[in-house]
mmCIF file of C-alpha atoms in Angstrom:
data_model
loop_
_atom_site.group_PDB
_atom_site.id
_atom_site.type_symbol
_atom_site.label_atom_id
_atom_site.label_comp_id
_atom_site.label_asym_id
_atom_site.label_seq_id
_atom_site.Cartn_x
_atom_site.Cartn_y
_atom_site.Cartn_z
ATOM 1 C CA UNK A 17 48.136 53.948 -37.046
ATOM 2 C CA UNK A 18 47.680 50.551 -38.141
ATOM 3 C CA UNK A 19 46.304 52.399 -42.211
ATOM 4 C CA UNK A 20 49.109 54.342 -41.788
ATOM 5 C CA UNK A 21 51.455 51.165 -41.464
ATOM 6 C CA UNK A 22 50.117 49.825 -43.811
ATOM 7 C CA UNK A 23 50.287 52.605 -46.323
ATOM 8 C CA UNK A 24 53.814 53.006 -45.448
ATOM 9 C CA UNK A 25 54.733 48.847 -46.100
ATOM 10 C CA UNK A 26 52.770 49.124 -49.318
ATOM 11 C CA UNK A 27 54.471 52.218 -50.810
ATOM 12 C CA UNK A 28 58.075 50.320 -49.538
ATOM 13 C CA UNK A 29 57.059 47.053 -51.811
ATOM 14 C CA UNK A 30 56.652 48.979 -55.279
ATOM 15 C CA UNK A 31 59.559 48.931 -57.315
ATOM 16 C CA UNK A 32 58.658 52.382 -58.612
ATOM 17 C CA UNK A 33 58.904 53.896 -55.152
ATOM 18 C CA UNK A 34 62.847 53.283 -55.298
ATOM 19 C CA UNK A 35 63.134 54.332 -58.814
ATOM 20 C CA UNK A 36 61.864 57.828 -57.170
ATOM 21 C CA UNK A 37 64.029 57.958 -54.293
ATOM 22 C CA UNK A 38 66.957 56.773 -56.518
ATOM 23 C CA UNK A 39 65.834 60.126 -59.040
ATOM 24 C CA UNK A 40 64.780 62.283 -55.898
ATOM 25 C CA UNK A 41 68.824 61.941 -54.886
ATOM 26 C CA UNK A 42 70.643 61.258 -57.858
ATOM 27 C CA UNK A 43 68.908 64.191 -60.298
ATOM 28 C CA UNK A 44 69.686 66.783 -57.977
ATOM 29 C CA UNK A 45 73.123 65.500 -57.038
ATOM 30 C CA UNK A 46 74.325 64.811 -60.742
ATOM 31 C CA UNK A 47 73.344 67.956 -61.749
ATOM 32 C CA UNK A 48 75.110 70.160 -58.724
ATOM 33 C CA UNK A 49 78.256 68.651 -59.729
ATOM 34 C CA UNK A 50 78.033 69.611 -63.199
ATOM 35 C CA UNK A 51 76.923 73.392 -61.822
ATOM 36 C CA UNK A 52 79.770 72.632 -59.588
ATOM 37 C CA UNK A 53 82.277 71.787 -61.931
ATOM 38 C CA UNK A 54 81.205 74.781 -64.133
ATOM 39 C CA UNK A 55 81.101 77.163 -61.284
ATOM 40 C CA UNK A 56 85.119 76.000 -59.835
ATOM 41 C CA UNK A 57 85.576 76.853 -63.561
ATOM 42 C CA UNK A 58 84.965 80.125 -63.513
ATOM 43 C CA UNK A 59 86.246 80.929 -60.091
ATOM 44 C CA UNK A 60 90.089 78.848 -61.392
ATOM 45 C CA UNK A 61 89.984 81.456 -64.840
ATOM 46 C CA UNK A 62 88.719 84.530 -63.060
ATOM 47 C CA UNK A 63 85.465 84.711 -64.213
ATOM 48 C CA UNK A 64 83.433 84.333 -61.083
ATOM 49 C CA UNK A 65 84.851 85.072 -57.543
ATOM 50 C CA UNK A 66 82.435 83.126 -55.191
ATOM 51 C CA UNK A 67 79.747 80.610 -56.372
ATOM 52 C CA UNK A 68 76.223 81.823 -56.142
ATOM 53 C CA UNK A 69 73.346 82.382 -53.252
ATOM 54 C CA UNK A 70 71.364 79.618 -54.483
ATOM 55 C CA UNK A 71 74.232 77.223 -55.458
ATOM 56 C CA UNK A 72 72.534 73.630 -54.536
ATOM 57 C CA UNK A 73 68.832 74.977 -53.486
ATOM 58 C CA UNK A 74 68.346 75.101 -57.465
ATOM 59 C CA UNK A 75 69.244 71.825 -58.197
ATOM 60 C CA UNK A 76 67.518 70.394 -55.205
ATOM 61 C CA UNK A 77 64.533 72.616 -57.087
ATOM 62 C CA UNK A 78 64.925 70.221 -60.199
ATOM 63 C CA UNK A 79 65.650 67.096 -57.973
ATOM 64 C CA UNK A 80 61.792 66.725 -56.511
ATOM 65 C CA UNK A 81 60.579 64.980 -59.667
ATOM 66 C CA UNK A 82 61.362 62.066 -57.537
ATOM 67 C CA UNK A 83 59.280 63.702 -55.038
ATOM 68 C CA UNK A 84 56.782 63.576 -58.414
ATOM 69 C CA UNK A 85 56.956 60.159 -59.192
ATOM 70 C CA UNK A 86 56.670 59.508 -55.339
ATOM 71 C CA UNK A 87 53.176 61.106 -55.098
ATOM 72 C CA UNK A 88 51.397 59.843 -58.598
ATOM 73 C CA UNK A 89 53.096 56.026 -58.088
ATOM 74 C CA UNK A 90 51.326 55.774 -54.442
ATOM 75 C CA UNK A 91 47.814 56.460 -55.653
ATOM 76 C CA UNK A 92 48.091 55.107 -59.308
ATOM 77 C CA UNK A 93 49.384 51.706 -58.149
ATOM 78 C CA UNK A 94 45.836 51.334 -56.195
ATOM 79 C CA UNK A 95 44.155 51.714 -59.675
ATOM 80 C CA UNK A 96 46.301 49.473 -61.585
ATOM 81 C CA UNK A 97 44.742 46.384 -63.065
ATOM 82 C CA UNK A 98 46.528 43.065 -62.181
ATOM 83 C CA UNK A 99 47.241 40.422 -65.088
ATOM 84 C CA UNK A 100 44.565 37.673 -65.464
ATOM 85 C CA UNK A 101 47.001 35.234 -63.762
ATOM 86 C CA UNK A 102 46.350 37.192 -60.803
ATOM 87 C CA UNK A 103 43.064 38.018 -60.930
ATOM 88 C CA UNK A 104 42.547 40.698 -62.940
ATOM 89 C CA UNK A 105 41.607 42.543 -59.672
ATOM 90 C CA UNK A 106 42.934 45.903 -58.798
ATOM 91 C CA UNK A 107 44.349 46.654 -55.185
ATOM 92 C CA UNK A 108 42.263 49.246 -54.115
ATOM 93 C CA UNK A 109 39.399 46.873 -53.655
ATOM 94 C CA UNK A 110 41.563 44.733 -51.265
ATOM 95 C CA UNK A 111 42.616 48.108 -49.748
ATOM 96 C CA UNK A 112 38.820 49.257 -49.252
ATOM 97 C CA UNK A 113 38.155 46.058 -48.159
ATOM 98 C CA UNK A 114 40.535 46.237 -45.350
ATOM 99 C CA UNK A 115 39.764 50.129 -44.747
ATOM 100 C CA UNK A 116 36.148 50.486 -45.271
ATOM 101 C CA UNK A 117 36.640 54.084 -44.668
ATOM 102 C CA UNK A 118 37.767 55.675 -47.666
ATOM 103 C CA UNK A 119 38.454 59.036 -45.816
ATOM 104 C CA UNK A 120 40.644 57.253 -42.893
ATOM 105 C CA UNK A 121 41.893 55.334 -45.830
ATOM 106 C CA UNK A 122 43.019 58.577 -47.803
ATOM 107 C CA UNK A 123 44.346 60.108 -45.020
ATOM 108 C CA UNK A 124 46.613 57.354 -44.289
ATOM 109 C CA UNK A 125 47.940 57.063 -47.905
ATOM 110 C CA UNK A 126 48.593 60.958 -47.717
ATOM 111 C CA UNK A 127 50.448 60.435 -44.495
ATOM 112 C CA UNK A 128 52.257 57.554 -45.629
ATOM 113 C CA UNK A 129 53.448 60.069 -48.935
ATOM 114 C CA UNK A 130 54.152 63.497 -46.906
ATOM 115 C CA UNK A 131 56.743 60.979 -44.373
ATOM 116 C CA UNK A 132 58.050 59.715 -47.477
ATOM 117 C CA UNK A 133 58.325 62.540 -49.183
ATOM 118 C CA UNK A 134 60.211 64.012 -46.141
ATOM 119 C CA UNK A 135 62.683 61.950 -45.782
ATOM 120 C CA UNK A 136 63.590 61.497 -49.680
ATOM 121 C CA UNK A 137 64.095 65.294 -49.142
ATOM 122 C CA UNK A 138 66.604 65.331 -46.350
ATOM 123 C CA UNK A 139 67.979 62.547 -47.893
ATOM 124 C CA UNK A 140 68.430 64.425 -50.879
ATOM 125 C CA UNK A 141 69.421 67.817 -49.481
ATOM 126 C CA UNK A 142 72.168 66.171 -47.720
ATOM 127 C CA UNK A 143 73.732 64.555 -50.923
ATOM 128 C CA UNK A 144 73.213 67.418 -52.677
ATOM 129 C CA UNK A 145 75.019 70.129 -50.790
ATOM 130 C CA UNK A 146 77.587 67.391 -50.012
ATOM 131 C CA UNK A 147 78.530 67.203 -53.648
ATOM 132 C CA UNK A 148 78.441 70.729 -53.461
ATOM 133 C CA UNK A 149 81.233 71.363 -50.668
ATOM 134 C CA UNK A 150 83.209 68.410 -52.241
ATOM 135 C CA UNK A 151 83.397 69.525 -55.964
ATOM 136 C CA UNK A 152 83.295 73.541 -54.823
ATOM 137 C CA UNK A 153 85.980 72.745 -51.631
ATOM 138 C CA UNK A 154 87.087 75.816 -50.442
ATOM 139 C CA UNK A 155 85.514 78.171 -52.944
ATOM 140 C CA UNK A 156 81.473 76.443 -51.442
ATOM 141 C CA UNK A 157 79.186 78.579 -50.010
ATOM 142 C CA UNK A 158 79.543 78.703 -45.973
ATOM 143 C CA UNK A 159 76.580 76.788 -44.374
ATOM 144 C CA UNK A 160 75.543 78.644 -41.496
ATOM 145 C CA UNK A 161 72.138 79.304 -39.651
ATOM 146 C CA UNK A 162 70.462 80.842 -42.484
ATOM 147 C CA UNK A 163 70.555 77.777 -44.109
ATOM 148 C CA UNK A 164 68.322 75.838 -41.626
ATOM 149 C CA UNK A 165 65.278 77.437 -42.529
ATOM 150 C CA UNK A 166 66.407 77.340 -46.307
ATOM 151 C CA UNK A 167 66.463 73.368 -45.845
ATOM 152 C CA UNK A 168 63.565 73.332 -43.922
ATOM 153 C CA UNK A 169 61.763 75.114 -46.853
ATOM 154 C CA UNK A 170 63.198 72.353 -49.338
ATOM 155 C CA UNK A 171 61.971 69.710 -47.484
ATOM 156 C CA UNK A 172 58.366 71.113 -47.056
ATOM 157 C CA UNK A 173 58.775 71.968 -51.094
ATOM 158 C CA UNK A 174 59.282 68.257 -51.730
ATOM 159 C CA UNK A 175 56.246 67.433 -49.583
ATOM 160 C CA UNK A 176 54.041 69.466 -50.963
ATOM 161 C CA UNK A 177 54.852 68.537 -54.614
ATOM 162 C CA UNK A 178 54.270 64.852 -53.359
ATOM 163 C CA UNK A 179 50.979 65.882 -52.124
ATOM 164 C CA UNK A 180 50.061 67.772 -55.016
ATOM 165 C CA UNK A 181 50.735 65.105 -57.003
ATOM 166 C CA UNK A 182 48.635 62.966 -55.320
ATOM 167 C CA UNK A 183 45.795 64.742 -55.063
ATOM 168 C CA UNK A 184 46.137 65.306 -58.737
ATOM 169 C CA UNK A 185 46.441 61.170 -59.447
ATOM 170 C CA UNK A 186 43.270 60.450 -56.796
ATOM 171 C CA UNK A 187 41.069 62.853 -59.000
ATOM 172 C CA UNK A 188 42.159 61.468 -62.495
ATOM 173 C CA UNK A 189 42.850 57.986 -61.384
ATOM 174 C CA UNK A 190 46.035 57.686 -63.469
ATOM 175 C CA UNK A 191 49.525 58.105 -63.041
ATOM 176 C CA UNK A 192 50.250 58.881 -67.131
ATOM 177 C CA UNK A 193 49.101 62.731 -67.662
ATOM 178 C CA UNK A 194 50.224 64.129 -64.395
ATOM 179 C CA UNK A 195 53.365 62.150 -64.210
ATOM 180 C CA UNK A 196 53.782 63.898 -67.768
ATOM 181 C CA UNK A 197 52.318 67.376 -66.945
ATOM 182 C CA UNK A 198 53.905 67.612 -63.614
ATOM 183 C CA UNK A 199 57.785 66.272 -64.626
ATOM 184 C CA UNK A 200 57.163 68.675 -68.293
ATOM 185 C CA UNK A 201 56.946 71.625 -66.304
ATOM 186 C CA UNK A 202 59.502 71.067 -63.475
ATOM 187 C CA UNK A 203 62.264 69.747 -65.518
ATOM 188 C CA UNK A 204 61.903 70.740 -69.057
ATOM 189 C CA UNK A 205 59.077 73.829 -69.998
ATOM 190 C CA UNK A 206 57.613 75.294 -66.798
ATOM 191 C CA UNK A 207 54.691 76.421 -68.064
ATOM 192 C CA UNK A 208 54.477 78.147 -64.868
ATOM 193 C CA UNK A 209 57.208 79.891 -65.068
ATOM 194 C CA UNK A 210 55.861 81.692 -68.514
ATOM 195 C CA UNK A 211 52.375 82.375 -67.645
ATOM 196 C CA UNK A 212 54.810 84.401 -65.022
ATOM 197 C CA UNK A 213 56.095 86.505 -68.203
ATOM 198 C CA UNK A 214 52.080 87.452 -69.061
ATOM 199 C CA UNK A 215 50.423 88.350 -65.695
ATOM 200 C CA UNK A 216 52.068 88.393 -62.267
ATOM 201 C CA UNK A 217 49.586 86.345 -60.609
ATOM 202 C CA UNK A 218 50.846 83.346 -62.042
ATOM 203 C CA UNK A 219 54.179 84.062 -59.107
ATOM 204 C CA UNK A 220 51.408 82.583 -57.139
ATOM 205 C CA UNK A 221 50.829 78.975 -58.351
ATOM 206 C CA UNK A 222 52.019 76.647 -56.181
ATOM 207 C CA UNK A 223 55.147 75.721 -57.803
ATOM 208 C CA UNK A 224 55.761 79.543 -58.196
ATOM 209 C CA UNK A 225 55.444 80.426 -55.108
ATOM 210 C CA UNK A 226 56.696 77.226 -53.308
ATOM 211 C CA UNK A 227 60.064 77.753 -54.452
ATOM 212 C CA UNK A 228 60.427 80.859 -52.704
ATOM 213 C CA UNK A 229 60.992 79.257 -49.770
ATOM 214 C CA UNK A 230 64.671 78.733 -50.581
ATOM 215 C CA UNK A 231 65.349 80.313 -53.338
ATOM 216 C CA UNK A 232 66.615 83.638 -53.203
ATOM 217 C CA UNK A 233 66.342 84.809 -56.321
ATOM 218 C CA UNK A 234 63.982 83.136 -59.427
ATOM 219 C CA UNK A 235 65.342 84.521 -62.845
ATOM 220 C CA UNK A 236 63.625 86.922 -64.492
ATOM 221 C CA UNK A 237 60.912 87.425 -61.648
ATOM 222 C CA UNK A 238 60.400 90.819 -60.162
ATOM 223 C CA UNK A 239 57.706 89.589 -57.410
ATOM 224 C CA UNK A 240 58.381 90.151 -54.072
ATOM 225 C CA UNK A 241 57.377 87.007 -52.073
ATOM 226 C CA UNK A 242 59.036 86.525 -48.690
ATOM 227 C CA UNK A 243 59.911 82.638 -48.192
ATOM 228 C CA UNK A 244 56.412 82.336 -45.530
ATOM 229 C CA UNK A 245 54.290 83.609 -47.637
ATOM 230 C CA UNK A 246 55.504 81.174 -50.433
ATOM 231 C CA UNK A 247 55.213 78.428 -47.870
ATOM 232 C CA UNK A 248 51.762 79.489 -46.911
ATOM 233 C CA UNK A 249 50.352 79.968 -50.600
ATOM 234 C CA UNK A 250 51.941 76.416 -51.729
ATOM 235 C CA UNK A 251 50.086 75.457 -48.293
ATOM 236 C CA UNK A 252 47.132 76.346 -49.546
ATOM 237 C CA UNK A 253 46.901 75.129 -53.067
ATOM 238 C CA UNK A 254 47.250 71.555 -51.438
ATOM 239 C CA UNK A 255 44.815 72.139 -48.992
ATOM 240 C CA UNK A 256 42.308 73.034 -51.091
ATOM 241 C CA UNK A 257 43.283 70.174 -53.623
ATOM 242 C CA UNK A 258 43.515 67.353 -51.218
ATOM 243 C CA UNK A 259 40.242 68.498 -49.874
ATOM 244 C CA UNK A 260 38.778 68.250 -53.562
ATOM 245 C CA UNK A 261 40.319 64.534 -54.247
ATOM 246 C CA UNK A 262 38.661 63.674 -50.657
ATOM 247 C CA UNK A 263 35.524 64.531 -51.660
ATOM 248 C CA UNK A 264 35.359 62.930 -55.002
ATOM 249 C CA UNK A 265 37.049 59.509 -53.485
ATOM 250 C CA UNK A 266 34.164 59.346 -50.972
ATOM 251 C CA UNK A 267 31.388 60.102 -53.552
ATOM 252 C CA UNK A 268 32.612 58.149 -56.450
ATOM 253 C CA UNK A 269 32.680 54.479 -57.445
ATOM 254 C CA UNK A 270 36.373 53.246 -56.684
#
C-alpha cells in the first residue's frame, strides 16, 4: 500500500498528468457538442428523427487519448533525465532505491494508472453525456439500465488503453513513439481499423475489440462480437503485455 501511495502522489505531481485528465474530459466533451449540435440539426430540418444508439459512447471512444497520455507519462517520467542543475539523475533510480523490488514496484505503478485511469473515465463519461442531454434536450437518448453496463464498458476501455500504454512505454522506455503510434491511430488513422478492411482477425486487436463493449455498432464492420467477449479479448492483450514489460523490467538494467 505504501508503493501504491506513492505511485499515486507521484503521478498527482506531474504537470503532464493534468494535461491528460484536462484532454481525457475536454476531447470527448468538445466533440459531443459539435455531434450534438449537428445531430439537433438534423432532427430541427427533418432530416433525422432521434439521435443515434451510440450518440456520446463514440466520442467518449475518441476522448481516452487522455487515458493515452495517462499511461505513457507515468512510466516515461521514471526514465526522464533531470537537468545537470539537478543532478542529471533520473527518478527511477530514487524509485528503485526506495522499492528494491522492481516487480512490487511495477505493480504499484500499474495500480496507481488503472485507479487513475478509472476515475478520468467516469469523470469523463459524466461530462460527456451531460453535454449530450444539454445540447440534445429533449430530442437525447433516454438513459436507462442498459446504459450501466455500456458505462461500465467505457470505463474498463479507458483502463485498459492506460495499461496498454504502459506496458508499451516500460518495454521501449520512451514516451515519444507510442505516445505517437497510440494517439495516430485512435484519433486520426486507425490503422486498426483498416487492417479490419483486409482480414477479419484484425476485429480482434485490442482496440478493435475493446470498443465493443459500448459500442453498438463500428462502421463498416460486419463481425459479430458481443460486448464480453470484447471485454475479455482487450483483457487479454494486456495481460499478456503487462506480463511481457514485467519480465523485461526485472531482467534488464533500469
Amino acid at each position: 500500500m505504501r508503493a501504491l501511495a506513492a505511485e499515486a502522489s507521484k503521478l498527482a505531481s506531474l504537470p503532464a498528468v493534468w494535461i491528460a485528465m484536462a484532454a481525457g474530459v475536454l476531447v470527448p466533451g468538445v466533440v459531443a457538442a459539435i455531434t450534438a449540435s449537428s445531430t439537433r440539426g438534423a432532427i430541427e430540418r427533418g432530416a433525422a428523427t432521434v439521435a443515434g444508439a451510440d450518440t456520446g459512447y463514440q466520442e467518449l471512444a475518441f476522448g481516452v487519448v487522455g487515458a493515452i497520455i495517462l499511461g505513457v507519462v507515468a512510466i516515461s517520467s521514471e526514465h526522464f533525465t533531470e537537468s545537470a542543475e539537478s543532478g542529471g539523475g533520473r527518478q527511477i533510480t530514487t524509485s528503485l532505491t526506495a522499492v528494491p523490488s522492481r516487480l512490487r514496484f511495477l505493480l504499484a505503478k500499474v495500480a496507481a494508472v488503472a485507479i487513475a485511469g478509472a476515475v478520468l473515465a467516469i469523470i469523463a463519461s459524466g461530462a460527456t453525456m451531460g453535454v449530450i442531454h444539454v445540447v440534445l434536450g429533449e430530442h437525447a437518448p433516454a438513459m436507462g439500465a442498459d446504459d450501466v453496463p455500456r458505462l461500465a464498458g467505457v470505463v474498463c476501455y479507458w483502463v485498459c488503453t492506460a495499461l496498454l500504454a504502459s506496458g508499451i512505454t516500460v518495454l521501449t522506455r520512451h514516451g515519444v513513439v507510442p505516445l505517437a503510434v497510440l494517439i495516430a491511430n485512435t484519433s486520426v488513422v486507425s490503422v486498426t481499423y483498416l487492417l479490419t478492411k483486409i482480414t477479419p482477425l484484425a476485429n480482434y486487436l485490442p482496440d478493435m475489440a475493446g470498443v465493443r463493449m459500448f459500442i453498438r455498432r463500428l462502421p463498416g464492420s460486419t463481425a459479430e462480437i458481443s460486448p464480453l467477449t470484447g471485454g475479455l479479448v482487450m483483457t487479454a492483450w494486456v495481460a499478456v503485455l503487462l506480463v511481457v514489460a514485467a519480465i523485461s523490467f526485472t531482467r534488464r538494467d533500469a
